[in-house]
PDB file of C-alpha atoms in Angstrom:
ATOM      1  CA  MET A   1       0.000   0.000   0.000  1.00  0.00           C
ATOM      2  CA  ARG A   2       2.840   2.421   0.800  1.00  0.00           C
ATOM      3  CA  LYS A   3       4.460   1.764  -2.571  1.00  0.00           C
ATOM      4  CA  ALA A   4       1.174   2.589  -4.303  1.00  0.00           C
ATOM      5  CA  ALA A   5       0.808   5.780  -2.284  1.00  0.00           C
ATOM      6  CA  ALA A   6       4.388   6.824  -2.974  1.00  0.00           C
ATOM      7  CA  GLY A   7       3.891   6.077  -6.658  1.00  0.00           C
ATOM      8  CA  ALA A   8       0.731   8.185  -6.698  1.00  0.00           C
ATOM      9  CA  VAL A   9       2.533  11.135  -5.097  1.00  0.00           C
ATOM     10  CA  VAL A  10       5.469  10.905  -7.492  1.00  0.00           C
ATOM     11  CA  GLY A  11       3.085  10.549 -10.435  1.00  0.00           C
ATOM     12  CA  MET A  12       1.142  13.640  -9.446  1.00  0.00           C
ATOM     13  CA  PHE A  13       4.292  15.724  -9.168  1.00  0.00           C
ATOM     14  CA  VAL A  14       5.400  14.484 -12.594  1.00  0.00           C
ATOM     15  CA  VAL A  15       2.001  15.489 -13.975  1.00  0.00           C
ATOM     16  CA  GLY A  16       2.362  18.875 -12.275  1.00  0.00           C
ATOM     17  CA  ALA A  17       5.796  19.423 -13.810  1.00  0.00           C
ATOM     18  CA  GLY A  18       4.430  18.533 -17.233  1.00  0.00           C
ATOM     19  CA  MET A  19       1.500  20.886 -16.785  1.00  0.00           C
ATOM     20  CA  MET A  20       3.887  23.648 -15.715  1.00  0.00           C
ATOM     21  CA  THR A  21       5.762  23.189 -18.973  1.00  0.00           C
ATOM     22  CA  LEU A  22       2.649  23.079 -21.147  1.00  0.00           C
ATOM     23  CA  LEU A  23       0.785  25.883 -19.427  1.00  0.00           C
ATOM     24  CA  GLY A  24       3.800  28.203 -19.282  1.00  0.00           C
ATOM     25  CA  ALA A  25       3.162  29.578 -22.747  1.00  0.00           C
ATOM     26  CA  VAL A  26      -0.605  29.818 -22.268  1.00  0.00           C
ATOM     27  CA  LEU A  27      -0.947  31.231 -18.766  1.00  0.00           C
ATOM     28  CA  GLY A  28       2.379  32.996 -18.333  1.00  0.00           C
ATOM     29  CA  THR A  29       2.833  34.014 -14.712  1.00  0.00           C
ATOM     30  CA  TYR A  30      -0.149  31.930 -13.522  1.00  0.00           C
ATOM     31  CA  ALA A  31       1.317  28.617 -14.731  1.00  0.00           C
ATOM     32  CA  GLU A  32       2.747  27.753 -11.315  1.00  0.00           C
ATOM     33  CA  ALA A  33      -0.565  28.315  -9.541  1.00  0.00           C
ATOM     34  CA  ALA A  34      -2.422  26.257 -12.147  1.00  0.00           C
ATOM     35  CA  SER A  35       0.011  23.349 -11.929  1.00  0.00           C
ATOM     36  CA  LEU A  36      -0.086  23.389  -8.118  1.00  0.00           C
ATOM     37  CA  ALA A  37      -3.882  23.304  -8.257  1.00  0.00           C
ATOM     38  CA  LEU A  38      -3.736  20.302 -10.595  1.00  0.00           C
ATOM     39  CA  VAL A  39      -1.238  18.534  -8.340  1.00  0.00           C
ATOM     40  CA  GLY A  40      -3.413  19.251  -5.292  1.00  0.00           C
ATOM     41  CA  ALA A  41      -6.510  17.920  -7.023  1.00  0.00           C
ATOM     42  CA  GLY A  42      -4.593  14.843  -8.132  1.00  0.00           C
ATOM     43  CA  LEU A  43      -3.228  14.192  -4.650  1.00  0.00           C
ATOM     44  CA  PHE A  44      -6.703  14.550  -3.171  1.00  0.00           C
ATOM     45  CA  ALA A  45      -8.154  12.155  -5.746  1.00  0.00           C
ATOM     46  CA  GLY A  46      -5.312   9.675  -5.211  1.00  0.00           C
ATOM     47  CA  SER A  47      -5.720   9.847  -1.455  1.00  0.00           C
ATOM     48  CA  SER A  48      -9.450   9.267  -1.747  1.00  0.00           C
ATOM     49  CA  ALA A  49      -8.929   6.315  -4.066  1.00  0.00           C
ATOM     50  CA  LEU A  50      -6.256   4.711  -1.883  1.00  0.00           C
ATOM     51  CA  SER A  51      -8.121   5.191   1.402  1.00  0.00           C
ATOM     52  CA  GLY A  52     -11.181   3.281   0.236  1.00  0.00           C
ATOM     53  CA  GLY A  53     -13.446   6.318   0.214  1.00  0.00           C
ATOM     54  CA  LYS A  54     -14.860   6.033   3.736  1.00  0.00           C
ATOM     55  CA  GLU A  55     -13.432   7.177   7.017  1.00  0.00           C
ATOM     56  CA  THR A  56     -14.508   5.378  10.137  1.00  0.00           C
ATOM     57  CA  VAL A  57     -14.659   7.155  13.484  1.00  0.00           C
ATOM     58  CA  PRO A  58     -15.301   5.114  16.618  1.00  0.00           C
ATOM     59  CA  ALA A  59     -18.420   6.208  18.480  1.00  0.00           C
ATOM     60  CA  ALA A  60     -16.462   6.560  21.717  1.00  0.00           C
ATOM     61  CA  GLY A  61     -14.166   9.131  20.099  1.00  0.00           C
ATOM     62  CA  ILE A  62     -16.920  11.590  19.248  1.00  0.00           C
ATOM     63  CA  ALA A  63     -17.596  14.297  21.818  1.00  0.00           C
ATOM     64  CA  LYS A  64     -21.221  14.914  22.773  1.00  0.00           C
ATOM     65  CA  GLU A  65     -22.624  18.398  22.515  1.00  0.00           C
ATOM     66  CA  ALA A  66     -23.757  20.068  25.721  1.00  0.00           C
TER      67      ALA A  66
END
C-alpha cells in the first residue's frame, strides 16, 4: 500500500511538472498556480482512491454536545 501511495505522489508531481511546462506559454505568470492546483486535485483524488473512500470514526471518540 505504501508503494502505491508513494507512486501516486510521485506521479502527481510528474504530472504537475508537465503541466507547468505546457501551461507556461498559455498562462504565463499563472502557470505555477495552475500546476499546483492540478497537483493538489490529483493528490486529493489519489488519497481518496487509496483510502477506500470512507473514514470510520469510533463512536467513543466523538464528543457529545452540551
